[in-house]
Short mmCIF file of C-alpha atoms and ligand atoms in Angstrom, two decimals:
data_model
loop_
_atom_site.label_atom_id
_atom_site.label_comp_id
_atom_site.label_asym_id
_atom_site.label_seq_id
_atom_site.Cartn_x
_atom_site.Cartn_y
_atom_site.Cartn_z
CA UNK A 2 -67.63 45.71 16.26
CA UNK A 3 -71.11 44.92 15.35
CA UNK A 4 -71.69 42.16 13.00
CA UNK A 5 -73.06 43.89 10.00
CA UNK A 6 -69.84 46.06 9.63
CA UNK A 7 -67.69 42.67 10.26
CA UNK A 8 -69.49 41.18 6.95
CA UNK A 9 -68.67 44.32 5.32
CA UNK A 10 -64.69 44.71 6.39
CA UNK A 11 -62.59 44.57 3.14
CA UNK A 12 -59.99 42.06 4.74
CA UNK A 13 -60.99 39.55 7.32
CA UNK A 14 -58.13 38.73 9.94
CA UNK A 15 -57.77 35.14 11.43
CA UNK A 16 -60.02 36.36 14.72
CA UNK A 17 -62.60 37.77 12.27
CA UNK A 18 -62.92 34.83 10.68
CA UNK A 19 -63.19 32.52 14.02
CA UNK A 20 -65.67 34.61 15.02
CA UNK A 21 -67.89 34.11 12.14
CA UNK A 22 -67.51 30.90 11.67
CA UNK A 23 -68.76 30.55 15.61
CA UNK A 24 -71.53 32.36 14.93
CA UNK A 25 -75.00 31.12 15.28
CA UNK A 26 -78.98 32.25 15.07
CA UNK A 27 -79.57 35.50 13.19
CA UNK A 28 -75.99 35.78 13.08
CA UNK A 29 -75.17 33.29 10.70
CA UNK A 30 -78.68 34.00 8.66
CA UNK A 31 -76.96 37.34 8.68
CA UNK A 32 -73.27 35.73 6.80
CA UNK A 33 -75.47 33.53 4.70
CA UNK A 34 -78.07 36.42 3.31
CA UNK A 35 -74.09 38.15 3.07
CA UNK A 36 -72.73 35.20 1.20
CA UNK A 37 -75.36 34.77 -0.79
CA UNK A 38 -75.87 38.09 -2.31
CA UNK A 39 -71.54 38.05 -3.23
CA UNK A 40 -72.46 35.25 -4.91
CA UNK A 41 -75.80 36.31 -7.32
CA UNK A 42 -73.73 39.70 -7.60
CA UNK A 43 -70.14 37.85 -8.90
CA UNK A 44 -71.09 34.49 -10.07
CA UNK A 45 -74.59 34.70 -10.73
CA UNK A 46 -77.35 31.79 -9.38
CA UNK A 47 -75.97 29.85 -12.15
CA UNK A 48 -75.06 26.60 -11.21
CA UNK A 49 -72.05 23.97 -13.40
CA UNK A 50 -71.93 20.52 -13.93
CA UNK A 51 -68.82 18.05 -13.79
CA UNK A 52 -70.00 14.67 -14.36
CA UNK A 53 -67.30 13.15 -11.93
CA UNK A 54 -65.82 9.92 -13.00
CA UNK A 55 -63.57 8.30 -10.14
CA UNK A 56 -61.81 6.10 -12.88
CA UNK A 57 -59.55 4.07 -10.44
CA UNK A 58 -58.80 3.79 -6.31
CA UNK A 59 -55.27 2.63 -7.00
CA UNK A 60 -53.15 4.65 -4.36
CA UNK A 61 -49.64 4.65 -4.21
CA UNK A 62 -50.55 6.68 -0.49
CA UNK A 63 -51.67 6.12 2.99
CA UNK A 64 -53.36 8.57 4.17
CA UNK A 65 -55.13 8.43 7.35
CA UNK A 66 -58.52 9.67 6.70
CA UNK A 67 -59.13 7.95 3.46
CA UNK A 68 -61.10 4.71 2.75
CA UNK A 69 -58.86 3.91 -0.12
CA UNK A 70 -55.85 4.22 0.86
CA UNK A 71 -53.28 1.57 0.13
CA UNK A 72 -52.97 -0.24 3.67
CA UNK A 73 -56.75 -0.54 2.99
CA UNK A 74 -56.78 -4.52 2.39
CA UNK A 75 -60.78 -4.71 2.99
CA UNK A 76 -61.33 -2.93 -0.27
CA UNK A 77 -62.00 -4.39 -3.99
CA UNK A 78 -59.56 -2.82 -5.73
CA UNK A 79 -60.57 -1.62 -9.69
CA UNK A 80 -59.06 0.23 -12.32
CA UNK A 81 -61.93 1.14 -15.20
CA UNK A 82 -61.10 0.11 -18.55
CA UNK A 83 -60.54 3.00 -21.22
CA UNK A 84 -63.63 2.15 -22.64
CA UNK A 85 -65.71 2.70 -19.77
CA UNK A 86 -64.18 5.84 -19.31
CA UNK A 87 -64.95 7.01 -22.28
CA UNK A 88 -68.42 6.00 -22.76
CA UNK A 89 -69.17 8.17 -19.10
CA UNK A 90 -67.43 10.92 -21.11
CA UNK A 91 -70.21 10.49 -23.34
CA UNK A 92 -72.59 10.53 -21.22
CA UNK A 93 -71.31 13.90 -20.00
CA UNK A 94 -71.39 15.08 -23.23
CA UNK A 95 -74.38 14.04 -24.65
CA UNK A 96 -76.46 15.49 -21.36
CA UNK A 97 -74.53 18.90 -22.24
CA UNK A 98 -72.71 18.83 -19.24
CA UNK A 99 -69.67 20.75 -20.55
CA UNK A 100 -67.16 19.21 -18.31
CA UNK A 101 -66.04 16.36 -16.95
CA UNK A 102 -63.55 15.40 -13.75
CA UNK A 103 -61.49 12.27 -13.95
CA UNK A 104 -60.36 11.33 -10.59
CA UNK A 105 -57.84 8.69 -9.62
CA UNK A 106 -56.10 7.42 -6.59
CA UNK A 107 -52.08 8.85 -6.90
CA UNK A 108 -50.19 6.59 -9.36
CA UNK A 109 -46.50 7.66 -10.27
CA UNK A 110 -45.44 5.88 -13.59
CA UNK A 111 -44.98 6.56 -17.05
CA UNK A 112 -47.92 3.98 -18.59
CA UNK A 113 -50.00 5.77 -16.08
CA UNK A 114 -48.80 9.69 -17.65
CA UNK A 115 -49.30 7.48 -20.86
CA UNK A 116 -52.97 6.13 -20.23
CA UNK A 117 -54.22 10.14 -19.56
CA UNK A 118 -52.86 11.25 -22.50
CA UNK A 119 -54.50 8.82 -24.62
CA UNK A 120 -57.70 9.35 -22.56
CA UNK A 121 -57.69 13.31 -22.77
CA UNK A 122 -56.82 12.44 -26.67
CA UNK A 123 -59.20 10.29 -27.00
CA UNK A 124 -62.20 12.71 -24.66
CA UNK A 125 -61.23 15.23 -26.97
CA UNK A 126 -61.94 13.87 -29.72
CA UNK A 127 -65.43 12.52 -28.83
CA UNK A 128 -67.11 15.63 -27.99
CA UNK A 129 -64.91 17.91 -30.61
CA UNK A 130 -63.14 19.78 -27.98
CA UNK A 131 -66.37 20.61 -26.22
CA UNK A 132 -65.86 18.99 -22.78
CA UNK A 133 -63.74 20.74 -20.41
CA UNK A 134 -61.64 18.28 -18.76
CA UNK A 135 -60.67 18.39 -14.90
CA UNK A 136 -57.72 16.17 -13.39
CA UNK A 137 -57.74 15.07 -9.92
CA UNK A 138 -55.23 12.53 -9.88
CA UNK A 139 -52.78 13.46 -7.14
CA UNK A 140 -49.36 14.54 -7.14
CA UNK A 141 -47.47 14.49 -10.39
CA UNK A 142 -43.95 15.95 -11.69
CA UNK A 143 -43.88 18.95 -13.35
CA UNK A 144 -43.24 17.52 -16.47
CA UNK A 145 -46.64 14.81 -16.21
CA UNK A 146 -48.54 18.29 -15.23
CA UNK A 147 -47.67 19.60 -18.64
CA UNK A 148 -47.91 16.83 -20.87
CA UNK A 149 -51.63 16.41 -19.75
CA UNK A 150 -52.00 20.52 -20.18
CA UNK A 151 -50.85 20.09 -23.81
CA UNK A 152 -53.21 17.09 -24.23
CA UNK A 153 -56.12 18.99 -23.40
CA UNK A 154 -57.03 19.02 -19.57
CA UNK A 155 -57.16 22.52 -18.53
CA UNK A 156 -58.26 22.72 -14.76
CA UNK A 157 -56.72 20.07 -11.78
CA UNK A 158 -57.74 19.41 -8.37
CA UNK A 159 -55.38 19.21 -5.47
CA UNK A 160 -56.50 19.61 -2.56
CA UNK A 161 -53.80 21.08 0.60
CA UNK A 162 -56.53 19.08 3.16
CA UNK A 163 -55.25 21.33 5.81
CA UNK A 164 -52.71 24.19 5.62
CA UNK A 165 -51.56 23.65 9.21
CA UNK A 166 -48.35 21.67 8.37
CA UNK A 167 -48.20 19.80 12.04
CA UNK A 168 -51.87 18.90 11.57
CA UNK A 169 -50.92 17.47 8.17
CA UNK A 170 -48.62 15.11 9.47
CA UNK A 171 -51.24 14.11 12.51
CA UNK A 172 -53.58 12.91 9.66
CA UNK A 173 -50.95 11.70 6.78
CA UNK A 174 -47.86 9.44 7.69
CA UNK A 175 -44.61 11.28 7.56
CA UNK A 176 -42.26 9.78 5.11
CA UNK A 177 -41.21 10.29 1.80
CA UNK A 178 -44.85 9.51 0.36
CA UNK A 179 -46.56 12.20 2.24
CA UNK A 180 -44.86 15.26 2.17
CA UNK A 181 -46.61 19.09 3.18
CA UNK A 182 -43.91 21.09 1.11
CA UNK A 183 -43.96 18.73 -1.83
CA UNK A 184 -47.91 19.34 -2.21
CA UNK A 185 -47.66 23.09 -2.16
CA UNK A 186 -45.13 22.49 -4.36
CA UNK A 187 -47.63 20.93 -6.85
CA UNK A 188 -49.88 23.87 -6.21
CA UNK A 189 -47.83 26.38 -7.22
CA UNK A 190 -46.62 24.10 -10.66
CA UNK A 191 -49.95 23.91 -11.83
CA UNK A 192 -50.50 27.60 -11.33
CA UNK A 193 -47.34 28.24 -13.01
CA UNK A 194 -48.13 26.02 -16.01
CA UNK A 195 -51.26 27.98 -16.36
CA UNK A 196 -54.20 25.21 -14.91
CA UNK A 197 -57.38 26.46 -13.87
CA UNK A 198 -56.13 25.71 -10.14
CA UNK A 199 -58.20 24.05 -7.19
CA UNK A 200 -57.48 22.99 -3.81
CA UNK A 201 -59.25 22.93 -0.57
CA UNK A 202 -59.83 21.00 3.31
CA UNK A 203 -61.13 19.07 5.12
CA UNK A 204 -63.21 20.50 8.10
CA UNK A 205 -64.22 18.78 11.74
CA UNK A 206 -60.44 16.97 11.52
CA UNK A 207 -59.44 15.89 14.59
CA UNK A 208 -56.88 18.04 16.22
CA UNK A 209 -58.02 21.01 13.99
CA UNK A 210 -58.88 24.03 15.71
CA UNK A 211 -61.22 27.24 14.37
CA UNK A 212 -58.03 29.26 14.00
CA UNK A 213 -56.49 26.48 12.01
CA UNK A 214 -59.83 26.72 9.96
CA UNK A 215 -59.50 30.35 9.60
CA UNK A 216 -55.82 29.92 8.55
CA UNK A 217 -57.01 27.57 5.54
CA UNK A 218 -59.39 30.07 4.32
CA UNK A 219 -56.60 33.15 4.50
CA UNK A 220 -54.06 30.41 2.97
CA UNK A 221 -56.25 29.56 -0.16
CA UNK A 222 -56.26 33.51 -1.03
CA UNK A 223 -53.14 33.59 -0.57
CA UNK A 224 -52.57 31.07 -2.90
CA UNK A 225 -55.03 33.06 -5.24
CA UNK A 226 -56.52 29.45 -6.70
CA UNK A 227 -59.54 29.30 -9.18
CA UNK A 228 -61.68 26.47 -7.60
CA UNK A 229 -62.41 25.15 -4.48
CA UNK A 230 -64.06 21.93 -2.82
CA UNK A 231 -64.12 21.60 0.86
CA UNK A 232 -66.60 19.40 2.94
CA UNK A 233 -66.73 17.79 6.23
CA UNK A 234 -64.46 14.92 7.20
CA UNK A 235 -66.33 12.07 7.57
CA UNK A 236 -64.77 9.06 9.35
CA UNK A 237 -64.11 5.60 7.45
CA UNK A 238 -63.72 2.39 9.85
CA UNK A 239 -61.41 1.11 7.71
CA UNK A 240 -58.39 4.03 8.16
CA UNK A 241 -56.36 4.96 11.11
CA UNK A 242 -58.07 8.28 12.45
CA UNK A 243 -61.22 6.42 13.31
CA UNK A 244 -59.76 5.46 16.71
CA UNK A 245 -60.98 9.10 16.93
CA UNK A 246 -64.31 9.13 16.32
CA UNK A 247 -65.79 10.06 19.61
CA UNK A 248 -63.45 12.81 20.42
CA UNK A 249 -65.27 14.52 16.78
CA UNK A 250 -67.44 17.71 16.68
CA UNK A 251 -70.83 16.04 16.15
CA UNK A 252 -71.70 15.27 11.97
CA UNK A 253 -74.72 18.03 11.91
CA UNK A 254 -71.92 20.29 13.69
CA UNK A 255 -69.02 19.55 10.82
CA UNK A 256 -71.84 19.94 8.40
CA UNK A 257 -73.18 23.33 9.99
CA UNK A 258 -69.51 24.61 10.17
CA UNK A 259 -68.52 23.38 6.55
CA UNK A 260 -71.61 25.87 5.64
CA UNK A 261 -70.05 28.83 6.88
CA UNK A 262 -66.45 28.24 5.58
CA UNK A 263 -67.88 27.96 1.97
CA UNK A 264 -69.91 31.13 2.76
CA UNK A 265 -67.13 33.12 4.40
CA UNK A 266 -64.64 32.01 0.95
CA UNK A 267 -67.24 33.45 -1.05
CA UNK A 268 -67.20 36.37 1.00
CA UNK A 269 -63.40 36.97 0.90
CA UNK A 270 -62.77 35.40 -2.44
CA UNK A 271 -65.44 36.52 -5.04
CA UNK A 272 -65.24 35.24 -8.23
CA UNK A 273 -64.15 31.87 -7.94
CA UNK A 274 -65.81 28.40 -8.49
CA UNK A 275 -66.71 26.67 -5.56
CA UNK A 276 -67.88 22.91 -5.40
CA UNK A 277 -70.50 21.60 -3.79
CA UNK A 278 -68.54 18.49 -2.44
CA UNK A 279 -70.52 14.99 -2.01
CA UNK A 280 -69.38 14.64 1.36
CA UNK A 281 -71.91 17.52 2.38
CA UNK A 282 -74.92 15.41 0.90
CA UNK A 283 -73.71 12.25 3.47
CA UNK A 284 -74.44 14.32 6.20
CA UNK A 285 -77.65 15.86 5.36
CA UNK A 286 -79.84 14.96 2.13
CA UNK A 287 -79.63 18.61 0.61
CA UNK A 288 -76.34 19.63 1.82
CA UNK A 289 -75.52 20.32 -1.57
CA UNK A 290 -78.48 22.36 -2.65
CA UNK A 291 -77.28 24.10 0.79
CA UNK A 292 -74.05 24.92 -0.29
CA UNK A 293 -74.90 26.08 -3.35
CA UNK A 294 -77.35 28.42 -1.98
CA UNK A 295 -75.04 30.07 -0.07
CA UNK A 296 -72.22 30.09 -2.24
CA UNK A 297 -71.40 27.59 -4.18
CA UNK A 298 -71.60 27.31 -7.84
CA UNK A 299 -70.52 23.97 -8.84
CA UNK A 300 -71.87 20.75 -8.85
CA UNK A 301 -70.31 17.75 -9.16
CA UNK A 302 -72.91 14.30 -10.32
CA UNK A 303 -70.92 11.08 -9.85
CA UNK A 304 -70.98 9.66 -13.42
CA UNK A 305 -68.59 6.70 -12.86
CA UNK A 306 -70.66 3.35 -13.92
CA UNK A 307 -72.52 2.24 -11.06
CA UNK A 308 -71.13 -1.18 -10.21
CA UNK A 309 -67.72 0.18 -9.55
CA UNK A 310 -68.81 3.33 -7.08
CA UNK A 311 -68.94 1.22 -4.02
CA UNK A 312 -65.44 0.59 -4.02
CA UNK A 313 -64.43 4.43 -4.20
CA UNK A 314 -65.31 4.97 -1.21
CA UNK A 315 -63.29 7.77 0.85
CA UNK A 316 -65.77 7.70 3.74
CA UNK A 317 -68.25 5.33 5.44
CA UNK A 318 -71.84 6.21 4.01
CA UNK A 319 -71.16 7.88 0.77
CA UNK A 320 -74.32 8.71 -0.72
CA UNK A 321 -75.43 7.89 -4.79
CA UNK A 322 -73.42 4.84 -4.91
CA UNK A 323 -76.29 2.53 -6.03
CA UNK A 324 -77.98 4.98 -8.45
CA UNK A 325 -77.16 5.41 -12.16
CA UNK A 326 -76.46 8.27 -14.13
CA UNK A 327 -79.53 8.88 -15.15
CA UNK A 328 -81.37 8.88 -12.20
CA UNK A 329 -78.78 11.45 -10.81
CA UNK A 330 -79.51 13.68 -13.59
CA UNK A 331 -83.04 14.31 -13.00
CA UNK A 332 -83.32 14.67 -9.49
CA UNK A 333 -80.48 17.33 -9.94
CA UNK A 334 -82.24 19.23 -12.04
CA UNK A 335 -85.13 19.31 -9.12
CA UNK A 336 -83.04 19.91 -6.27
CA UNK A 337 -81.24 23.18 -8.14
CA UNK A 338 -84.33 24.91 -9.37
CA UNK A 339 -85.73 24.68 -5.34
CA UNK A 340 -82.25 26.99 -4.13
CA UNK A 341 -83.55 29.50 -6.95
CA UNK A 342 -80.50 28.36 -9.37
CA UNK A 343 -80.25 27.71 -12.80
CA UNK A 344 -78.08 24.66 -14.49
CA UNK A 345 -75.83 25.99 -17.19
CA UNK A 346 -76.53 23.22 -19.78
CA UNK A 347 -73.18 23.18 -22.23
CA UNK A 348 -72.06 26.05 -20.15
CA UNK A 349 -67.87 25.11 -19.39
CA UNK A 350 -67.83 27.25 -16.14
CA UNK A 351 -64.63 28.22 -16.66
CA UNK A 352 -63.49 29.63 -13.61
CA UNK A 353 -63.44 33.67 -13.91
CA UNK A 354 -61.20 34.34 -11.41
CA UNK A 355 -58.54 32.78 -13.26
CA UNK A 356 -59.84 34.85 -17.06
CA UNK A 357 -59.95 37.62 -14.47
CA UNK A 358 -55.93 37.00 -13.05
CA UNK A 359 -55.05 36.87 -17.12
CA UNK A 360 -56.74 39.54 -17.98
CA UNK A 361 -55.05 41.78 -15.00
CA UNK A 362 -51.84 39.93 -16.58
CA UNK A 363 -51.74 40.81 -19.70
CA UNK A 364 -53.02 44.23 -19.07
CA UNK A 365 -49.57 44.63 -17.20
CA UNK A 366 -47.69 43.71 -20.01
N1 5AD B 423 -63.83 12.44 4.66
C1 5AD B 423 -64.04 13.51 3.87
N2 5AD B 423 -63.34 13.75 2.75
C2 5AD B 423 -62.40 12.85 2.41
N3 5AD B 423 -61.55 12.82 1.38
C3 5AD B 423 -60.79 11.71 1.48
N4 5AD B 423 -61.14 11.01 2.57
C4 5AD B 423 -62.14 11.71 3.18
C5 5AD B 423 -62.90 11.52 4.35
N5 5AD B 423 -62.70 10.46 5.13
C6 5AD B 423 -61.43 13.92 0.42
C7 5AD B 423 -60.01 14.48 0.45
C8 5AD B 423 -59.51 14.21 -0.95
C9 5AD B 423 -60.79 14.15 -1.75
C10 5AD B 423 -60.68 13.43 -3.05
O1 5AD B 423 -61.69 13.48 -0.89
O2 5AD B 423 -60.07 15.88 0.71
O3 5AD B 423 -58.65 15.22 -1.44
FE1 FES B 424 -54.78 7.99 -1.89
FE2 FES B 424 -54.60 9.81 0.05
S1 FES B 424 -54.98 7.68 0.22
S2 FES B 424 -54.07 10.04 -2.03
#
């Protein structure tokens, strides 16, 4: 088949997808012109903020790509007060942002269930309801999942890291901690519940193959989310899988291939939000303004105060952790306009796919 018909196929199978994310030279100009044009068409060049704000590395888990994991011993450990929290809220806020993502290592207890409740309270009531507020604090019962719905958060991140369920026991323990079936069992409560839902992988693991790439991509449609961050894996010295660092596709590789899977989920999935993740900008200095040009839509400025951002460190060479929020901000602003994109200032971004799933809903009814 020749390529231009293979960007234009209304369902891409798992060999379609290998082959384009193979592809190289005029070919991949060719999925990129592709992707972007989905993406002005659906989502417009218009490009949202979270001000991220990675409010603890506490981690009840182990697992064996991340730098803060809990066997970690080499790491400070911190836990931001609620007052520091709140004031990066403000930030957010005050810089129009219109959302903000607290992050967190996974903690299971009730003072932590507590502590979000009073935060999203608390967020709420500092901008008047006018921040959109994004959990991304792991795994959580059903019943934590709605609490912090009915206090305010509307969207949560949870990413599957890899839907192949023997390569997600190659890069998490297996034991009761770390379980494949328990984390699409998240998934599909927060979709239930109603979230603004958002996964996504890792790419360049080792072990993972293109097919088990391809799989991911056909797995997150499947599991019709409304946002998605994906970015290369980047080895950290301080975790288990770095015994494997030579046996790894080369970083410019990862970063080339990461690319082309946000470009071919544009393709296939239209009119979702899709992060730019941070771990693209380690790689290569623009690798954000990259993704976004070819299909992201999201952008994500670290916000957390600066003296804690060194010890939140998933991966060795994390990039921003020295500068301030305000430095972020204005060299953001620069590196959108140059990928012909606009910042929605006080725009929420909420994702449309998931107005668009409602809308098909209630219709239905
Ligand atoms: N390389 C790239 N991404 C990582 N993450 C964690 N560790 C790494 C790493 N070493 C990602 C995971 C997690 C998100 C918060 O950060 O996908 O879900
Ligand atoms: Fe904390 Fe993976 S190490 S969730």
């Amino acid at each position: 088949m020749v390529f231009d018909e293979l960007l234009n196929k209304d369902a891409l199978s798992v060999q379609d997808i290998v082959f384009l994310l193979q592809c190289k030279g005029d070919e991949e100009k060719k999925l990129f012109a592709k992707s972007e044009s989905v993406k002005k068409r659906h989502v417009d060049n218009i490009v949202y903020l979270r001000g991220l704000i990675e409010f603890s590395n506490l981690c009840r888990k182990d697992c064996n790509y991340c730098g803060i994991r809990k066997s970690n011993l080499n790491i400070d450990r911190f836990n931001l007060t609620d007052n520091d929290i709140l004031q990066a809220a403000e930030f957010a806020f005050k810089n129009r942002f219109g959302s903000i993502v607290l992050q967190s290592g996974e903690i299971q207890s009730l003072a932590f269930t507590k502590r979000v409740v009073k935060l999203l309270d608390k967020i709420l009531k500092l901008s008047n309801g006018q921040l959109r507020i994004t959990l991304s604090c792991g795994e959580q019962s059903r019943d934590t999942f709605r609490q912090w719905l009915e206090h305010g958060a509307t969207r949560y991140l949870l990413r599957i890291e890899t839907s192949n369920e023997d390569l997600y026991y190659k890069i998490h323990p297996h034991d009761k901690f770390h379980s494949f079936e328990e984390r699409v069992e998240a998934l599909n409560n927060l979709k239930l519940l109603g979230y603004q839902t958002g996964t996504g992988v890792m790419i360049g693991l080792p072990y993972q193959t293109y097919e088990d790439l391809a799989n991911d991509l056909l797995w997150i449609k499947k599991m019709d989310v409304d946002m998605v961050g994906m970015g290369p894996y980047l080895e950290h010295s301080g975790t288990p899988l770095y015994k494997f660092k030579s046996n790894l596709m080369p970083q410019t590789e990862r970063f080339q291939l990461s690319l082309k899977m946000i470009a071919i989920l544009r393709i296939i999935m239209k009119d979702i939000n899709i992060a730019s993740a941070t771990s693209l900008q380690a790689i290569d200095k623009m690798g954000r303004e990259k993704a976004i040009k070819i299909g992201a839509n999201v952008l994500m400025p670290n916000i957390t105060p600066g003296m804690y951002r060194n010890s939140y460190k998933l991966y060795d060479n994390k990039p921003c952790t020295d500068e301030n929020p305000e430095d972020c901000k204005s060299c953001l602003e620069w590196r959108v306009s140059i990928t012909n994109n606009i910042i929605a200032y006080g725009g929420y971004g909420d994702s449309q796919h998931h107005s668009h799933k409602r809308g098909s809903t209630l219709r239905k009814i």
